[in-house]
Every structure is written in C-alpha cells, then in structure tokens.
Amino acid sequence: MTCSLSEITISADLEKLYLLNGFIVHYAEASGCDMTGINRVLLAVEEAFVNICRYAYPGHKGEVTVSCCLENGSLVVVFADKGIPFNMLSVPDPDISIGMDERSPGGLGIHFIRKLTSSVLYSRENGSNVLTLKFSCIRTTE
C-alpha cells in the first residue's frame, strides 16, 4: 500500500522514538483524532517501532520509513524497513488467561497492536517489510 501524504525516515534506534512520536502526534492531530485516539495510535506505533529496532537488523543498524495518510476516514500508518523478513501476523496471540509467570515471554506487543488497530496488514515488497496499521480515530467535534 502506498501511503505517502506525510513521511519520515529515521534510524531504527530506540533513542529515535521521540522523533517518531512527534511525527505521529502532529499528523494525528492534523487528521482530527481526539486524545484517546492519539494515545491508541501512539501505543501501537511504539510497539511496532520497538519490534523493528530490536529484531529487524541483528548485528547492524538500519532505517525505517513511516508514512501517514487518511483512507476512507481511517488514519493509516505504514512502516517499511529493509530488515530480515518478519510477518508479525504469523505470531499467535499469547494466552493472556494464564499468569505472567506461567506464560512464555514475548507476543504482548503484537497483541496490543492487534487490539488497538482496526486492521493490520503485512507484506514483503522489494526487499522491505511493510506493516500497515489502520486506526478508526475518534474525531474531535468543534
């Protein structure tokens, strides 16, 4: 999916999260999302970015391009990285009915992304992981 109304390319480095958050807040506000919607978007975006930073480029640094647009009233955030192929949709949901001590580590971030978005799509295009998050943002009324 092409979503290039607004775009930022940053190092896949956790220290750059503040840049991504600023970009997302600016665009979500401009799109008319209320604070509840913005916070949902920020949490899902942070989880996706952290996964890219930790796992996409083992042993070396890389970049991630994040673009935002509006599509049929939904806020769309697209991540593209040239890291190792990883389809987060293939990861099963964690069993949240059992205690933390009994559960295998990992998977909660992906679980949050699924719960906070209206849809999640993954594709591998031209050597890049492309993760598309769609949000049904609540619009402010003025």
PDB file of N, CA and C in Angstrom, residues 79-122:
ATOM      1  N   PHE A  79       4.784   1.272   8.102  1.00  0.00           N
ATOM      2  CA  PHE A  79       6.204   1.106   8.414  1.00  0.00           C
ATOM      3  C   PHE A  79       6.840   0.324   7.278  1.00  0.00           C
ATOM      4  N   ALA A  80       8.009   0.758   6.825  1.00  0.00           N
ATOM      5  CA  ALA A  80       8.769  -0.001   5.827  1.00  0.00           C
ATOM      6  C   ALA A  80      10.218  -0.070   6.289  1.00  0.00           C
ATOM      7  N   ASP A  81      10.744  -1.291   6.383  1.00  0.00           N
ATOM      8  CA  ASP A  81      12.149  -1.470   6.746  1.00  0.00           C
ATOM      9  C   ASP A  81      12.748  -2.556   5.871  1.00  0.00           C
ATOM     10  N   LYS A  82      14.045  -2.493   5.684  1.00  0.00           N
ATOM     11  CA  LYS A  82      14.755  -3.473   4.860  1.00  0.00           C
ATOM     12  C   LYS A  82      15.432  -4.545   5.713  1.00  0.00           C
ATOM     13  N   GLY A  83      14.897  -4.752   6.900  1.00  0.00           N
ATOM     14  CA  GLY A  83      15.439  -5.758   7.806  1.00  0.00           C
ATOM     15  C   GLY A  83      15.056  -7.164   7.390  1.00  0.00           C
ATOM     16  N   ILE A  84      15.385  -8.115   8.272  1.00  0.00           N
ATOM     17  CA  ILE A  84      15.069  -9.506   7.964  1.00  0.00           C
ATOM     18  C   ILE A  84      13.546  -9.659   7.851  1.00  0.00           C
ATOM     19  N   PRO A  85      13.079 -10.530   6.969  1.00  0.00           N
ATOM     20  CA  PRO A  85      11.633 -10.708   6.814  1.00  0.00           C
ATOM     21  C   PRO A  85      10.984 -11.152   8.124  1.00  0.00           C
ATOM     22  N   PHE A  86       9.890 -10.488   8.477  1.00  0.00           N
ATOM     23  CA  PHE A  86       9.150 -10.865   9.676  1.00  0.00           C
ATOM     24  C   PHE A  86       7.693 -10.464   9.515  1.00  0.00           C
ATOM     25  N   ASN A  87       6.833 -11.447   9.492  1.00  0.00           N
ATOM     26  CA  ASN A  87       5.398 -11.209   9.421  1.00  0.00           C
ATOM     27  C   ASN A  87       4.818 -11.361  10.816  1.00  0.00           C
ATOM     28  N   MET A  88       4.553 -10.239  11.470  1.00  0.00           N
ATOM     29  CA  MET A  88       4.022 -10.292  12.826  1.00  0.00           C
ATOM     30  C   MET A  88       2.663 -10.963  12.889  1.00  0.00           C
ATOM     31  N   LEU A  89       1.957 -11.012  11.774  1.00  0.00           N
ATOM     32  CA  LEU A  89       0.642 -11.641  11.771  1.00  0.00           C
ATOM     33  C   LEU A  89       0.732 -13.159  11.918  1.00  0.00           C
ATOM     34  N   SER A  90       1.924 -13.708  11.714  1.00  0.00           N
ATOM     35  CA  SER A  90       2.108 -15.154  11.872  1.00  0.00           C
ATOM     36  C   SER A  90       2.359 -15.546  13.330  1.00  0.00           C
ATOM     37  N   VAL A  91       2.535 -14.564  14.187  1.00  0.00           N
ATOM     38  CA  VAL A  91       2.775 -14.829  15.613  1.00  0.00           C
ATOM     39  C   VAL A  91       1.426 -15.047  16.299  1.00  0.00           C
ATOM     40  N   PRO A  92       1.247 -16.189  16.969  1.00  0.00           N
ATOM     41  CA  PRO A  92      -0.035 -16.423  17.641  1.00  0.00           C
ATOM     42  C   PRO A  92      -0.214 -15.479  18.831  1.00  0.00           C
ATOM     43  N   ASP A  93      -1.469 -15.183  19.137  1.00  0.00           N
ATOM     44  CA  ASP A  93      -1.759 -14.371  20.319  1.00  0.00           C
ATOM     45  C   ASP A  93      -1.280 -15.103  21.563  1.00  0.00           C
ATOM     46  N   PRO A  94      -0.725 -14.354  22.533  1.00  0.00           N
ATOM     47  CA  PRO A  94      -0.325 -15.000  23.783  1.00  0.00           C
ATOM     48  C   PRO A  94      -1.566 -15.424  24.567  1.00  0.00           C
ATOM     49  N   ASP A  95      -1.412 -16.422  25.387  1.00  0.00           N
ATOM     50  CA  ASP A  95      -2.506 -16.861  26.249  1.00  0.00           C
ATOM     51  C   ASP A  95      -2.532 -15.941  27.462  1.00  0.00           C
ATOM     52  N   ILE A  96      -3.403 -14.941  27.405  1.00  0.00           N
ATOM     53  CA  ILE A  96      -3.453 -13.960  28.497  1.00  0.00           C
ATOM     54  C   ILE A  96      -4.342 -14.429  29.649  1.00  0.00           C
ATOM     55  N   SER A  97      -4.891 -15.643  29.519  1.00  0.00           N
ATOM     56  CA  SER A  97      -5.715 -16.171  30.605  1.00  0.00           C
ATOM     57  C   SER A  97      -4.868 -16.789  31.714  1.00  0.00           C
ATOM     58  N   ILE A  98      -3.576 -17.011  31.431  1.00  0.00           N
ATOM     59  CA  ILE A  98      -2.699 -17.579  32.461  1.00  0.00           C
ATOM     60  C   ILE A  98      -1.803 -16.482  33.024  1.00  0.00           C
ATOM     61  N   GLY A  99      -1.241 -16.734  34.176  1.00  0.00           N
ATOM     62  CA  GLY A  99      -0.412 -15.743  34.852  1.00  0.00           C
ATOM     63  C   GLY A  99       0.871 -15.429  34.096  1.00  0.00           C
ATOM     64  N   MET A 100       1.423 -14.269  34.375  1.00  0.00           N
ATOM     65  CA  MET A 100       2.658 -13.825  33.721  1.00  0.00           C
ATOM     66  C   MET A 100       3.801 -14.807  33.954  1.00  0.00           C
ATOM     67  N   ASP A 101       3.868 -15.385  35.152  1.00  0.00           N
ATOM     68  CA  ASP A 101       4.953 -16.310  35.478  1.00  0.00           C
ATOM     69  C   ASP A 101       4.874 -17.607  34.673  1.00  0.00           C
ATOM     70  N   GLU A 102       3.679 -17.964  34.233  1.00  0.00           N
ATOM     71  CA  GLU A 102       3.480 -19.214  33.501  1.00  0.00           C
ATOM     72  C   GLU A 102       3.570 -19.031  31.986  1.00  0.00           C
ATOM     73  N   ARG A 103       3.477 -17.806  31.538  1.00  0.00           N
ATOM     74  CA  ARG A 103       3.406 -17.513  30.108  1.00  0.00           C
ATOM     75  C   ARG A 103       4.795 -17.386  29.507  1.00  0.00           C
ATOM     76  N   SER A 104       4.950 -17.827  28.268  1.00  0.00           N
ATOM     77  CA  SER A 104       6.215 -17.633  27.549  1.00  0.00           C
ATOM     78  C   SER A 104       6.407 -16.148  27.285  1.00  0.00           C
ATOM     79  N   PRO A 105       7.647 -15.655  27.363  1.00  0.00           N
ATOM     80  CA  PRO A 105       7.874 -14.232  27.110  1.00  0.00           C
ATOM     81  C   PRO A 105       7.610 -13.888  25.644  1.00  0.00           C
ATOM     82  N   GLY A 106       7.219 -12.638  25.442  1.00  0.00           N
ATOM     83  CA  GLY A 106       7.027 -12.138  24.083  1.00  0.00           C
ATOM     84  C   GLY A 106       5.589 -12.238  23.611  1.00  0.00           C
ATOM     85  N   GLY A 107       5.297 -11.467  22.584  1.00  0.00           N
ATOM     86  CA  GLY A 107       3.993 -11.511  21.947  1.00  0.00           C
ATOM     87  C   GLY A 107       2.982 -10.508  22.441  1.00  0.00           C
ATOM     88  N   LEU A 108       3.220  -9.896  23.608  1.00  0.00           N
ATOM     89  CA  LEU A 108       2.227  -8.946  24.113  1.00  0.00           C
ATOM     90  C   LEU A 108       2.168  -7.672  23.275  1.00  0.00           C
ATOM     91  N   GLY A 109       3.313  -7.208  22.791  1.00  0.00           N
ATOM     92  CA  GLY A 109       3.317  -6.006  21.954  1.00  0.00           C
ATOM     93  C   GLY A 109       2.502  -6.206  20.693  1.00  0.00           C
ATOM     94  N   ILE A 110       2.674  -7.355  20.062  1.00  0.00           N
ATOM     95  CA  ILE A 110       1.904  -7.670  18.856  1.00  0.00           C
ATOM     96  C   ILE A 110       0.421  -7.799  19.205  1.00  0.00           C
ATOM     97  N   HIS A 111       0.127  -8.383  20.353  1.00  0.00           N
ATOM     98  CA  HIS A 111      -1.255  -8.490  20.831  1.00  0.00           C
ATOM     99  C   HIS A 111      -1.865  -7.093  20.983  1.00  0.00           C
ATOM    100  N   PHE A 112      -1.127  -6.164  21.587  1.00  0.00           N
ATOM    101  CA  PHE A 112      -1.622  -4.795  21.744  1.00  0.00           C
ATOM    102  C   PHE A 112      -1.874  -4.146  20.388  1.00  0.00           C
ATOM    103  N   ILE A 113      -0.952  -4.330  19.460  1.00  0.00           N
ATOM    104  CA  ILE A 113      -1.127  -3.745  18.127  1.00  0.00           C
ATOM    105  C   ILE A 113      -2.432  -4.244  17.512  1.00  0.00           C
ATOM    106  N   ARG A 114      -2.677  -5.532  17.585  1.00  0.00           N
ATOM    107  CA  ARG A 114      -3.912  -6.096  17.019  1.00  0.00           C
ATOM    108  C   ARG A 114      -5.153  -5.513  17.686  1.00  0.00           C
ATOM    109  N   LYS A 115      -5.089  -5.322  19.002  1.00  0.00           N
ATOM    110  CA  LYS A 115      -6.250  -4.816  19.742  1.00  0.00           C
ATOM    111  C   LYS A 115      -6.488  -3.317  19.518  1.00  0.00           C
ATOM    112  N   LEU A 116      -5.438  -2.564  19.269  1.00  0.00           N
ATOM    113  CA  LEU A 116      -5.547  -1.108  19.158  1.00  0.00           C
ATOM    114  C   LEU A 116      -5.854  -0.621  17.743  1.00  0.00           C
ATOM    115  N   THR A 117      -5.740  -1.494  16.764  1.00  0.00           N
ATOM    116  CA  THR A 117      -5.948  -1.104  15.372  1.00  0.00           C
ATOM    117  C   THR A 117      -7.265  -1.668  14.854  1.00  0.00           C
ATOM    118  N   SER A 118      -7.768  -1.046  13.784  1.00  0.00           N
ATOM    119  CA  SER A 118      -8.944  -1.627  13.127  1.00  0.00           C
ATOM    120  C   SER A 118      -8.522  -2.690  12.130  1.00  0.00           C
ATOM    121  N   SER A 119      -7.284  -2.591  11.613  1.00  0.00           N
ATOM    122  CA  SER A 119      -6.731  -3.667  10.787  1.00  0.00           C
ATOM    123  C   SER A 119      -5.216  -3.562  10.747  1.00  0.00           C
ATOM    124  N   VAL A 120      -4.584  -4.715  10.531  1.00  0.00           N
ATOM    125  CA  VAL A 120      -3.129  -4.807  10.410  1.00  0.00           C
ATOM    126  C   VAL A 120      -2.847  -5.649   9.172  1.00  0.00           C
ATOM    127  N   LEU A 121      -1.968  -5.147   8.316  1.00  0.00           N
ATOM    128  CA  LEU A 121      -1.579  -5.880   7.110  1.00  0.00           C
ATOM    129  C   LEU A 121      -0.062  -5.963   7.052  1.00  0.00           C
ATOM    130  N   TYR A 122       0.447  -7.074   6.536  1.00  0.00           N
ATOM    131  CA  TYR A 122       1.886  -7.227   6.332  1.00  0.00           C
ATOM    132  C   TYR A 122       2.122  -7.685   4.907  1.00  0.00           C
TER     133      TYR A 122
END
